[in-house]
CSV table of C-alpha atoms and ligand atoms in Angstrom, one decimal:
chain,number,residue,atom,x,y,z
L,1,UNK,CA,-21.4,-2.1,48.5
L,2,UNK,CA,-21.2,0.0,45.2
L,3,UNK,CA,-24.2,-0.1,43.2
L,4,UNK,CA,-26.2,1.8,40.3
L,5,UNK,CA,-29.4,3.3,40.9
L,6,UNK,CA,-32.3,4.6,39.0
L,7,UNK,CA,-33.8,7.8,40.9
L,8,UNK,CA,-36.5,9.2,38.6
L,9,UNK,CA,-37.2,9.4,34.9
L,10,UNK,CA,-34.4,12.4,33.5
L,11,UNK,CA,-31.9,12.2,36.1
L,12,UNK,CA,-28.8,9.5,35.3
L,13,UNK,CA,-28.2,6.9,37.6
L,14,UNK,CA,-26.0,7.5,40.1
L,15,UNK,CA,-23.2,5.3,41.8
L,16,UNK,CA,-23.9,5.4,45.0
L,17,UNK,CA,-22.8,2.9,48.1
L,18,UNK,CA,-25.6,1.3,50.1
L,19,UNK,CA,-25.9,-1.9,52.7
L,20,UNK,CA,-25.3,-5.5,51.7
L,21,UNK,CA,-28.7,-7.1,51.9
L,22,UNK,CA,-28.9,-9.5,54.3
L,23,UNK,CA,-31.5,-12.7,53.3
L,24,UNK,CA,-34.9,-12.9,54.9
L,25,UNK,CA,-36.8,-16.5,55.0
L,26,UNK,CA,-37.3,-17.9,51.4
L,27,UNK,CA,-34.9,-15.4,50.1
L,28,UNK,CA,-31.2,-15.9,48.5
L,29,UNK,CA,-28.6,-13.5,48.4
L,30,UNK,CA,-26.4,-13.7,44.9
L,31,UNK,CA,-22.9,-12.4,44.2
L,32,UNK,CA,-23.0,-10.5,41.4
L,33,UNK,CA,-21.0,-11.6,38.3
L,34,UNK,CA,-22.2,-9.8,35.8
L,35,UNK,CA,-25.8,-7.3,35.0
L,36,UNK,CA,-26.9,-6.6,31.4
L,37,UNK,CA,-27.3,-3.1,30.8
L,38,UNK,CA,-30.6,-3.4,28.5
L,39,UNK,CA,-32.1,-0.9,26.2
L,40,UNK,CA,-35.7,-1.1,28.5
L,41,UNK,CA,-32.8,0.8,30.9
L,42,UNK,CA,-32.8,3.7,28.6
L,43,UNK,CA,-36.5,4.0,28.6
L,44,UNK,CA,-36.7,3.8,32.0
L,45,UNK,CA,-34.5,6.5,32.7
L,46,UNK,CA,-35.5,8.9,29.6
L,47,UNK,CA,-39.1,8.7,29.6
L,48,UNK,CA,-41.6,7.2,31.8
L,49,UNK,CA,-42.2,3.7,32.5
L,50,UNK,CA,-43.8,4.0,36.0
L,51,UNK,CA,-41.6,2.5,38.5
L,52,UNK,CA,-41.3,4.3,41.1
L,53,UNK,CA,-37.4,4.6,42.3
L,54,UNK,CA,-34.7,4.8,43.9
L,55,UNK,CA,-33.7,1.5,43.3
L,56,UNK,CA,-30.8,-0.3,42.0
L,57,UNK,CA,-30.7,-1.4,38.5
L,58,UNK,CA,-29.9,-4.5,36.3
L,59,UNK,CA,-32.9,-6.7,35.6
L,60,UNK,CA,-30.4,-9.4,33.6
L,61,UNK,CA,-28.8,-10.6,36.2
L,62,UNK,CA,-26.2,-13.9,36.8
L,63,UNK,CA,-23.9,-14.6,39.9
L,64,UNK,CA,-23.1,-16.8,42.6
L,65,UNK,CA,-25.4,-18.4,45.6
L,66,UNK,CA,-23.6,-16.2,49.0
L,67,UNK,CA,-26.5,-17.0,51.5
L,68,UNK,CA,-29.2,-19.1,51.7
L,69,UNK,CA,-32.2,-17.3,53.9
L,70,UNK,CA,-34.4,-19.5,56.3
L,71,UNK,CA,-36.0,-22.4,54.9
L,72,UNK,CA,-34.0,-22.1,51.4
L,73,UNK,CA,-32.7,-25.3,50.6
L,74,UNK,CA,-31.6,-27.4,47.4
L,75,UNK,CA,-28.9,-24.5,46.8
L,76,UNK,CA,-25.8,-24.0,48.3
L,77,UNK,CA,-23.0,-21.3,48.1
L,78,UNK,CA,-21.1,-20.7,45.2
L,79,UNK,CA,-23.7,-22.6,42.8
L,80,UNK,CA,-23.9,-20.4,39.3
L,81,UNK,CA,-27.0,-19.5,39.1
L,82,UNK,CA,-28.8,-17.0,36.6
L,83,UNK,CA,-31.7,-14.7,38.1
L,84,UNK,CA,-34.9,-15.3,35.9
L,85,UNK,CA,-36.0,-11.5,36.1
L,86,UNK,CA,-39.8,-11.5,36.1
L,87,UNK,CA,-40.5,-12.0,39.0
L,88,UNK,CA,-44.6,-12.2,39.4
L,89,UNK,CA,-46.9,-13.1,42.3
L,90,UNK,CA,-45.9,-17.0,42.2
L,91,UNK,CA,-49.5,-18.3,42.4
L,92,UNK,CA,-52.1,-16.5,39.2
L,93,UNK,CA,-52.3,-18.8,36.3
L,94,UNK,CA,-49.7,-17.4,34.6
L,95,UNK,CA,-47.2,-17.6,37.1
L,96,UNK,CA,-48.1,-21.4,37.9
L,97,UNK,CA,-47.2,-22.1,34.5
L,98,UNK,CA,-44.1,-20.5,34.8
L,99,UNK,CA,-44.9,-17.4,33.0
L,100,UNK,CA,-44.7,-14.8,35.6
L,101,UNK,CA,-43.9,-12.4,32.7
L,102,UNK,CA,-47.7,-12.5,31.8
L,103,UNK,CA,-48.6,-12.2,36.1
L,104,UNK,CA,-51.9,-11.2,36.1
L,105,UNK,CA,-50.9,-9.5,39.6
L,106,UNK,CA,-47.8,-7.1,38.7
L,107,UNK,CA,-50.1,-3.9,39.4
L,108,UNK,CA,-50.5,-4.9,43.0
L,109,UNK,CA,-47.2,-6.1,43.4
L,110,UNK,CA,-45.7,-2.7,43.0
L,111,UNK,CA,-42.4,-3.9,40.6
L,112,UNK,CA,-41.9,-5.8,37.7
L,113,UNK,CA,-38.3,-7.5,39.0
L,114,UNK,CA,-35.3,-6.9,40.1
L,115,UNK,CA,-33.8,-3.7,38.5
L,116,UNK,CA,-37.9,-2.6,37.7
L,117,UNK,CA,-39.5,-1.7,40.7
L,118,UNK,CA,-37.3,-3.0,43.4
L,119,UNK,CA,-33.5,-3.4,43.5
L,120,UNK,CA,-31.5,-5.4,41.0
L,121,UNK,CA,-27.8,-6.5,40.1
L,122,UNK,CA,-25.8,-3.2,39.1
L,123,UNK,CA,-24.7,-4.2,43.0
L,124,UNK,CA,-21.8,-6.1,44.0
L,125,UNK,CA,-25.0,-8.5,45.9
L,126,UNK,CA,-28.8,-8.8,45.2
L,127,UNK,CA,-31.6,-10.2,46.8
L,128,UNK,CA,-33.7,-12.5,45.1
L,129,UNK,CA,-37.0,-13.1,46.5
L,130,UNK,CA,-37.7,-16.7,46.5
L,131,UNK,CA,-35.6,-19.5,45.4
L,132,UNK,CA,-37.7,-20.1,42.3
L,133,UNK,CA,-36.3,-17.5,40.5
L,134,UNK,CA,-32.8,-19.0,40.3
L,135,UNK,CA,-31.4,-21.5,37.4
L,136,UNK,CA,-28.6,-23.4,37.6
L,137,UNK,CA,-25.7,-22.5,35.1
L,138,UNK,CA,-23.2,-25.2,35.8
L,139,UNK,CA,-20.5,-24.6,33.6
L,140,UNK,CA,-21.6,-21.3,31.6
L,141,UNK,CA,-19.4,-18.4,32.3
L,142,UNK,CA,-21.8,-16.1,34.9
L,143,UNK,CA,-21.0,-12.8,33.1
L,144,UNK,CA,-21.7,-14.1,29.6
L,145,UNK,CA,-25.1,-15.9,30.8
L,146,UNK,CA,-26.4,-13.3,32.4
L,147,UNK,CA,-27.6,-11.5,29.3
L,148,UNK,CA,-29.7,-15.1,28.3
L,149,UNK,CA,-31.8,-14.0,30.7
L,150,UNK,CA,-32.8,-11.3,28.9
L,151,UNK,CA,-31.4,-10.8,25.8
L,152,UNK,CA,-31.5,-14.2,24.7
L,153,UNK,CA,-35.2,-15.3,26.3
L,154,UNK,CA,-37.0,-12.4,25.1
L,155,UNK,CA,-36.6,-12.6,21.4
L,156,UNK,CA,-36.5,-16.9,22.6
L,157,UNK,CA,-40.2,-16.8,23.8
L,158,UNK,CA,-41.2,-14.5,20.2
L,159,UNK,CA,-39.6,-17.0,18.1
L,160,UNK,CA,-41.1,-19.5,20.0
L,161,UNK,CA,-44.8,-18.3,19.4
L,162,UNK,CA,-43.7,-18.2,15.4
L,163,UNK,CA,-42.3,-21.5,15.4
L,164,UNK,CA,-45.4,-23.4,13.3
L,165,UNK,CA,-45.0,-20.3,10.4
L,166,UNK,CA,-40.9,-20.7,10.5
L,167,UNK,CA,-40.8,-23.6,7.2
L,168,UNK,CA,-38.3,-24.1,5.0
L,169,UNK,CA,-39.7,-22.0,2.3
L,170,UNK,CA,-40.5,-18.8,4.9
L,171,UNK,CA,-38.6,-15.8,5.7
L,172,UNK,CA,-38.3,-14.3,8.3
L,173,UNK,CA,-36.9,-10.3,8.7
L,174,UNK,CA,-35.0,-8.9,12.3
L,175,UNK,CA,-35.0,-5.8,13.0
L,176,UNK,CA,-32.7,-3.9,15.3
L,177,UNK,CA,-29.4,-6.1,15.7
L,178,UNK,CA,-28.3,-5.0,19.3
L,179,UNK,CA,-28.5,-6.9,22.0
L,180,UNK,CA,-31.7,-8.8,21.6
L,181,UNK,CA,-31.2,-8.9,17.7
L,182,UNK,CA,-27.7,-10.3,17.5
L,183,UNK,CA,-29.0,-13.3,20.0
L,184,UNK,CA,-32.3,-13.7,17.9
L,185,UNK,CA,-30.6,-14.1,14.8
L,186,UNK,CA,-28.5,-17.0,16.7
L,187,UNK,CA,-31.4,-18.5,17.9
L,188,UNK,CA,-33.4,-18.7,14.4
L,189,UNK,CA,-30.5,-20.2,12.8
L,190,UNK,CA,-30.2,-22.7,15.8
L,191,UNK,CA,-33.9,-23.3,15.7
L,192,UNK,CA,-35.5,-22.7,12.1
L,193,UNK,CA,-34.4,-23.9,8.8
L,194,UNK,CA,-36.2,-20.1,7.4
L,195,UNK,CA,-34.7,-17.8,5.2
L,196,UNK,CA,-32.7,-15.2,7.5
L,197,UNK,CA,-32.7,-11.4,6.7
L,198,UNK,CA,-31.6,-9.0,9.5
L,199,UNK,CA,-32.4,-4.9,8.9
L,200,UNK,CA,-30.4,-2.0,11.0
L,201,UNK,CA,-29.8,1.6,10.4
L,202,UNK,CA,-26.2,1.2,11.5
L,203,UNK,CA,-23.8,-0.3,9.4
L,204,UNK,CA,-21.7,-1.6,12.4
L,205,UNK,CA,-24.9,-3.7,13.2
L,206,UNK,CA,-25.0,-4.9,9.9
L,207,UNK,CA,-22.0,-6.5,9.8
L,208,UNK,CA,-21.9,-7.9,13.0
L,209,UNK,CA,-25.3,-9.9,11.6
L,210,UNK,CA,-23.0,-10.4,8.4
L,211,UNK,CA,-20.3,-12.2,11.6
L,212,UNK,CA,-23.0,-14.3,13.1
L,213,UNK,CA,-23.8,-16.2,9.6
L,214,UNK,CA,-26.9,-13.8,8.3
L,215,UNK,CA,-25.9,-13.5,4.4
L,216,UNK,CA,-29.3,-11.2,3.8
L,217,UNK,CA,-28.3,-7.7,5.9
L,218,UNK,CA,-30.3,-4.3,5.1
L,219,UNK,CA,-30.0,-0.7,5.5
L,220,UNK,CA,-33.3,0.1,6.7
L,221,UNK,CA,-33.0,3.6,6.5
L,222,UNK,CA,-34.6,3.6,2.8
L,223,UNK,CA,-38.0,2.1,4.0
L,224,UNK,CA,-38.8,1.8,0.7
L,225,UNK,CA,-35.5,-0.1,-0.7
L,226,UNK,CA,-35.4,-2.0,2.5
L,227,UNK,CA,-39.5,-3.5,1.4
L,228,UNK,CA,-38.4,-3.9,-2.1
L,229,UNK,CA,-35.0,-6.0,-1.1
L,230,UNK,CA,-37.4,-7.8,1.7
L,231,UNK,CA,-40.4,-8.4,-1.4
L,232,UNK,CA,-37.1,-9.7,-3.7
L,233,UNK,CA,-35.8,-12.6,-1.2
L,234,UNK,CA,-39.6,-13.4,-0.1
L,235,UNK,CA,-41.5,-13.9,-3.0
L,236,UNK,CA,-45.0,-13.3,-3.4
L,237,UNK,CA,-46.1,-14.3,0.0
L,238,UNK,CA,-44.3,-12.2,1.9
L,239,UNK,CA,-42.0,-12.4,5.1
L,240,UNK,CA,-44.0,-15.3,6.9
L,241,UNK,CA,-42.7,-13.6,10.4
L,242,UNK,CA,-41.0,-10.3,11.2
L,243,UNK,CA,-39.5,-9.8,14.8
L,244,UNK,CA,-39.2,-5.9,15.5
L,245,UNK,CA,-36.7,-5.4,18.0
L,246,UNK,CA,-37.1,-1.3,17.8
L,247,UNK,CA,-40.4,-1.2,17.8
L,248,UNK,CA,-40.0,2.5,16.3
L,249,UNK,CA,-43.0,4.1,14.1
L,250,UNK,CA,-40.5,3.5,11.4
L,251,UNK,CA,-40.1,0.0,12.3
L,252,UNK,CA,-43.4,-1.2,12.7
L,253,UNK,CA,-44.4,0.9,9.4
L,254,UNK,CA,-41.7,-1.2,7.5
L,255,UNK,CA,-42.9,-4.7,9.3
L,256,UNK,CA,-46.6,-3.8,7.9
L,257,UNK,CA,-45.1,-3.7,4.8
L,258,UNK,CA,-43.5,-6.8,4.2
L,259,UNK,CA,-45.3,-9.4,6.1
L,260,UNK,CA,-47.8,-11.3,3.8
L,261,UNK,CA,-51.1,-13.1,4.9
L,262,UNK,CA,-51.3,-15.4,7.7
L,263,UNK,CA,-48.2,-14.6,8.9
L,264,UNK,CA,-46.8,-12.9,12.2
L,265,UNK,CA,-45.5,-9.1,13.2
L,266,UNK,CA,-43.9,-9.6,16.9
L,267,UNK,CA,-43.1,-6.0,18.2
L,268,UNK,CA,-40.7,-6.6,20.7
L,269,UNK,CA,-39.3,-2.8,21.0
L,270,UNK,CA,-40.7,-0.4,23.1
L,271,UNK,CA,-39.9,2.4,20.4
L,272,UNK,CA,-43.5,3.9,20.5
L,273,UNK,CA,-44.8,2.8,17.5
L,274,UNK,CA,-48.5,2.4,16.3
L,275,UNK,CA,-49.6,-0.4,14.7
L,276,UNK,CA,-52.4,1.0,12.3
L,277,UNK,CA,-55.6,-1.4,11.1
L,278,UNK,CA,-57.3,-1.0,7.7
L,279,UNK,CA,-58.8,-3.9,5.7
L,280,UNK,CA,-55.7,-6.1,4.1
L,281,UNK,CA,-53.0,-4.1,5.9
L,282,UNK,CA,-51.6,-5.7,8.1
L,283,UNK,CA,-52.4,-8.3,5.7
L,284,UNK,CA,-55.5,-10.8,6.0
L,285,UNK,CA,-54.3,-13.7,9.0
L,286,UNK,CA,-51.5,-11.6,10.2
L,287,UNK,CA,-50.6,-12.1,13.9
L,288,UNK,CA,-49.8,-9.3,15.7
L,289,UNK,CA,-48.0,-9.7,18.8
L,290,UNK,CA,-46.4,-7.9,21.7
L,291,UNK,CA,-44.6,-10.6,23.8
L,292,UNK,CA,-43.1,-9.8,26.8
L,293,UNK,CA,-39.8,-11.1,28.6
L,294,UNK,CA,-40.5,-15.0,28.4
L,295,UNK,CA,-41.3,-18.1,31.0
L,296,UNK,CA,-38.9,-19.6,33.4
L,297,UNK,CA,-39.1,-23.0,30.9
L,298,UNK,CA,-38.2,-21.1,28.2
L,299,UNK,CA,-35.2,-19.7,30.5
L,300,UNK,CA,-34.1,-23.4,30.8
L,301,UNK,CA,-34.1,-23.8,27.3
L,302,UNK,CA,-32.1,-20.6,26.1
L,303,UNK,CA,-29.6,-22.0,29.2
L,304,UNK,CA,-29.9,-25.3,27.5
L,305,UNK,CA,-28.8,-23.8,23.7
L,306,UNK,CA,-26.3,-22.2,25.3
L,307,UNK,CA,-24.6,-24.9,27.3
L,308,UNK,CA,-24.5,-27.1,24.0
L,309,UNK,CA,-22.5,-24.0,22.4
L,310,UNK,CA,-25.6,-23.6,19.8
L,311,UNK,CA,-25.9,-19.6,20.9
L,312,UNK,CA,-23.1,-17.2,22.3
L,313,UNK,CA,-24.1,-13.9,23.8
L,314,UNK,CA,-21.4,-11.1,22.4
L,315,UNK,CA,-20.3,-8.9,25.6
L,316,UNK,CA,-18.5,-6.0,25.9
L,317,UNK,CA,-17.9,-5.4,29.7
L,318,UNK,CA,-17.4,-2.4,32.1
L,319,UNK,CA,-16.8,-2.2,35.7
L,320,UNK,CA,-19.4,-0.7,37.6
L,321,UNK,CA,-18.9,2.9,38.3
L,322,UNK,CA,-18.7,3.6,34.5
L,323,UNK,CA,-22.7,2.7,34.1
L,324,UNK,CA,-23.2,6.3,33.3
L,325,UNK,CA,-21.0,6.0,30.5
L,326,UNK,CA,-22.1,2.8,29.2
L,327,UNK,CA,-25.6,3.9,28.7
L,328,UNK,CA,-24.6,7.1,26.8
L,329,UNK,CA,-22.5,4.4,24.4
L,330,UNK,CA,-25.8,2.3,24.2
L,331,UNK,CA,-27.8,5.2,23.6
L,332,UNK,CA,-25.7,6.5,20.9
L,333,UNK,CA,-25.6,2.7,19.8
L,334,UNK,CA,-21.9,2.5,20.2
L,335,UNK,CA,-22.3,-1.4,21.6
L,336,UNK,CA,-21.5,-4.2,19.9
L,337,UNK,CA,-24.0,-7.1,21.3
L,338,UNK,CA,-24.5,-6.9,25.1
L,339,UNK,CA,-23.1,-4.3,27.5
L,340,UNK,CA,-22.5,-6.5,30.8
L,341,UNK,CA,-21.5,-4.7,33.9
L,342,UNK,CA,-19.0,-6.6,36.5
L,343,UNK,CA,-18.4,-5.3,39.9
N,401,LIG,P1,-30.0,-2.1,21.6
N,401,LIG,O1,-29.9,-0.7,21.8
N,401,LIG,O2,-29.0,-3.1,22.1
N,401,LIG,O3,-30.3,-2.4,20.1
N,401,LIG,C1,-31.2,-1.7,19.3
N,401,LIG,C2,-30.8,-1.9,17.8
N,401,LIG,O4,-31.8,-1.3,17.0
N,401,LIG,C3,-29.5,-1.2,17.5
N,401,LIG,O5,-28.7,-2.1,16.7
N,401,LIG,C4,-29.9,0.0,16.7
N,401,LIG,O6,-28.9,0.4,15.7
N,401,LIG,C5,-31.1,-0.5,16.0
N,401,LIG,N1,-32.1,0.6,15.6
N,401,LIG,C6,-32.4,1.7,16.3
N,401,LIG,N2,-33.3,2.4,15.6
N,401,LIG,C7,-33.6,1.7,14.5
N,401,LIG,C8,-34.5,1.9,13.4
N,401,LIG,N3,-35.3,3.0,13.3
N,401,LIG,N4,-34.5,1.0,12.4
N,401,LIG,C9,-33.7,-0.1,12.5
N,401,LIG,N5,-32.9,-0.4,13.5
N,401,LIG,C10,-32.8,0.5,14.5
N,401,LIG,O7,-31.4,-2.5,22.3
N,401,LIG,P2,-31.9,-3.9,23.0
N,401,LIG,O8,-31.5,-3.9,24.4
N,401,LIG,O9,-31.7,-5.0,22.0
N,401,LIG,O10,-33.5,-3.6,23.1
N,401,LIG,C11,-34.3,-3.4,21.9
N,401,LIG,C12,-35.7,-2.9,22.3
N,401,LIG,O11,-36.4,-4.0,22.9
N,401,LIG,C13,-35.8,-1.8,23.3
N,401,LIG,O12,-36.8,-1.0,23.0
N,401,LIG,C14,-36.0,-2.5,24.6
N,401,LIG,O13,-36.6,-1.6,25.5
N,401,LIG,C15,-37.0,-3.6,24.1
N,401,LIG,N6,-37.1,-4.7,25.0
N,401,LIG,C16,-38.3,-5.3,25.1
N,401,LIG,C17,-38.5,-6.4,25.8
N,401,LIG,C18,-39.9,-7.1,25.8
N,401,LIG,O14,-40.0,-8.0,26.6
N,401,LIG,N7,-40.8,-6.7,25.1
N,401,LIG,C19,-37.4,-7.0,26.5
N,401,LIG,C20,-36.2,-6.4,26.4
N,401,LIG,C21,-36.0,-5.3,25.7
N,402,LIG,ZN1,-34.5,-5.8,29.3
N,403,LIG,ZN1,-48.8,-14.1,39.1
């Protein structure tokens, strides 16, 4: 089968073809509909993250049941299923409560998920270790859910943690519209009644916020007009939350800014940034946070938004073999929501 794979950080994945996995006990094999191609991608492959390849990538994942190993049971083939991506040792605290993303065991384990550490769903099939990882889709489209798991449950589970600050009289400031932005501004109008304002450097992203609803959009590459227009909509107490979905020094700089007291900066990105501390700044009771991925629950629950039409991943897709290309588009930020890949 065709499939992409990461080899080490500064070479492009390559297209290669490999075997179909065949499932070993407790393990389901999935027919690929369609693999995000996420952002966390481009670090992996441009700097270094760690994981040690080759191995095939896509850690947003959605498909088909096509085996059942020994001893599965309760699925069958052809269910719709969506892959919930980390995938941790199954039995820490953490992953007991269904947050293997926080598994106090992933430096043993040797991988992160599918598509970080051992092989994913850029592949016409995947493996999926253990039957827990699957959730049922029903009627959702397979290639448009497959970026939920990701896209949509990452900024899901940060929004989530800001919920009690998210009032009627807060605002709260997105930055970074991509693929993770352009669901989290869904999911804050779906969820929150909080004033809305959504910050890119790209224009394009911009309006595609201006699309989904967000009436306050910002050029954030005048840091300094960007805090003012932020200081204008909030008021005197600040942005109650700001979610940072770049996670850039610029980004986090501009977040440190505008937040006010008790209130919440979620740095999401990976961009390298550096949060500095000196009395007052970040403001007095600001939460800082770096949330990662999110709990199977809170999988169920994006799924959930979803199936009653209340969120809509945006997809542009491609067919496999043009991966290389799709990644230069996403690093030169020439996609429009989510990049899906469909063998
Ligand atoms: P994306 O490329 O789809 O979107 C990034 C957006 O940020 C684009 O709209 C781009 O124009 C904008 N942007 C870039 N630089 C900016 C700047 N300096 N100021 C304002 N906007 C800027 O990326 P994505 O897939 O949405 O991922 C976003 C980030 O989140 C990546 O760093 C990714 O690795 C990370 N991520 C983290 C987690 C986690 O669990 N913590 C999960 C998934 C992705
Ligand atoms: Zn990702
Ligand atoms: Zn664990």
């Amino acid at each position: 089968m065709k499939a992409v794979r990461f080899v080490r950080t500064g070479q492009p994945a390559e297209i290669v073809d490999i075997p179909k996995p065949m499932p070993g006990p407790g393990e389901v094999l999935l027919k690929i509909a369609g693999a995000g191609v996420c952002h966390s991608d481009l670090h992996i492959l441009d700097e270094d993250l760690g994981l040690k390849g080759p191995f095939v990538l896509g850690h947003e994942n959605a498909g088909w049941v096509a085996a059942l190993g020994l001893g599965v049971k309760d699925w069958k083939e052809g269910d719709a299923v969506a892959v919930y991506g980390p995938w941790g040792c199954g039995h820490c605290h953490s992953c007991q409560r269904s947050s293997e993303n926080y598994c106090h065991n992933h430096a043993s384990l040797g991988t992160m998920g599918g598509g970080l550490g051992s092989d994913g769903g850029m592949a016409e099939y995947m493996l999926v270790p253990s039957a827990r990882q699957l959730v049922a889709l029903d009627d959702l489209d397979p290639v448009l859910a497959a970026p939920l798991s990701d896209a949509a449950l990452t900024p899901y589970h940060a929004i989530k943690q800001a919920l009690p600050l998210l009032t009627p009289d807060a605002t709260v400031v997105v930055i970074g519209i991509g693929g993770l932005g352009h669901m989290a501004v869904q999911l804050l109008q779906a969820l929150t009644p909080a004033t809305l304002v959504a910050g890119d450097i790209d224009p394009a992203k911009l309006e595609h916020a201006r699309a989904l609803g967000v009436s306050h959009t910002l050029d954030t590459r005048d840091a300094d007009a960007a805090a003012e227009a932020i200081a204008a909509i909030a008021g005197p107490r600040g942005a109650a939350v700001v979610l940072d979905f770049v996670g850039a020094q610029a980004t986090v700089d501009l977040g440190v800014r505008v937040v006010g007291r008790d209130s919440r900066l979620s740095v999401v990105g990976l961009g390298g940034g550096v949060v500095q501390y000196a009395a007052n700044q970040p403001p007095y009771g600001c939460q800082v946070s770096v949330p990662y991925w999110g709990s199977r629950t809170e999988l169920l629950e994006v799924i959930a938004l979803a199936r009653a039409g209340r969120i809509r991943s945006e997809v542009e897709t491609f067919p496999l073999e043009q991966a290389q290309d799709v990644y230069q588009r996403l690093r030169e930020g020439r996609i429009r929501g989510r990049a899906v890949l469909v063998p």
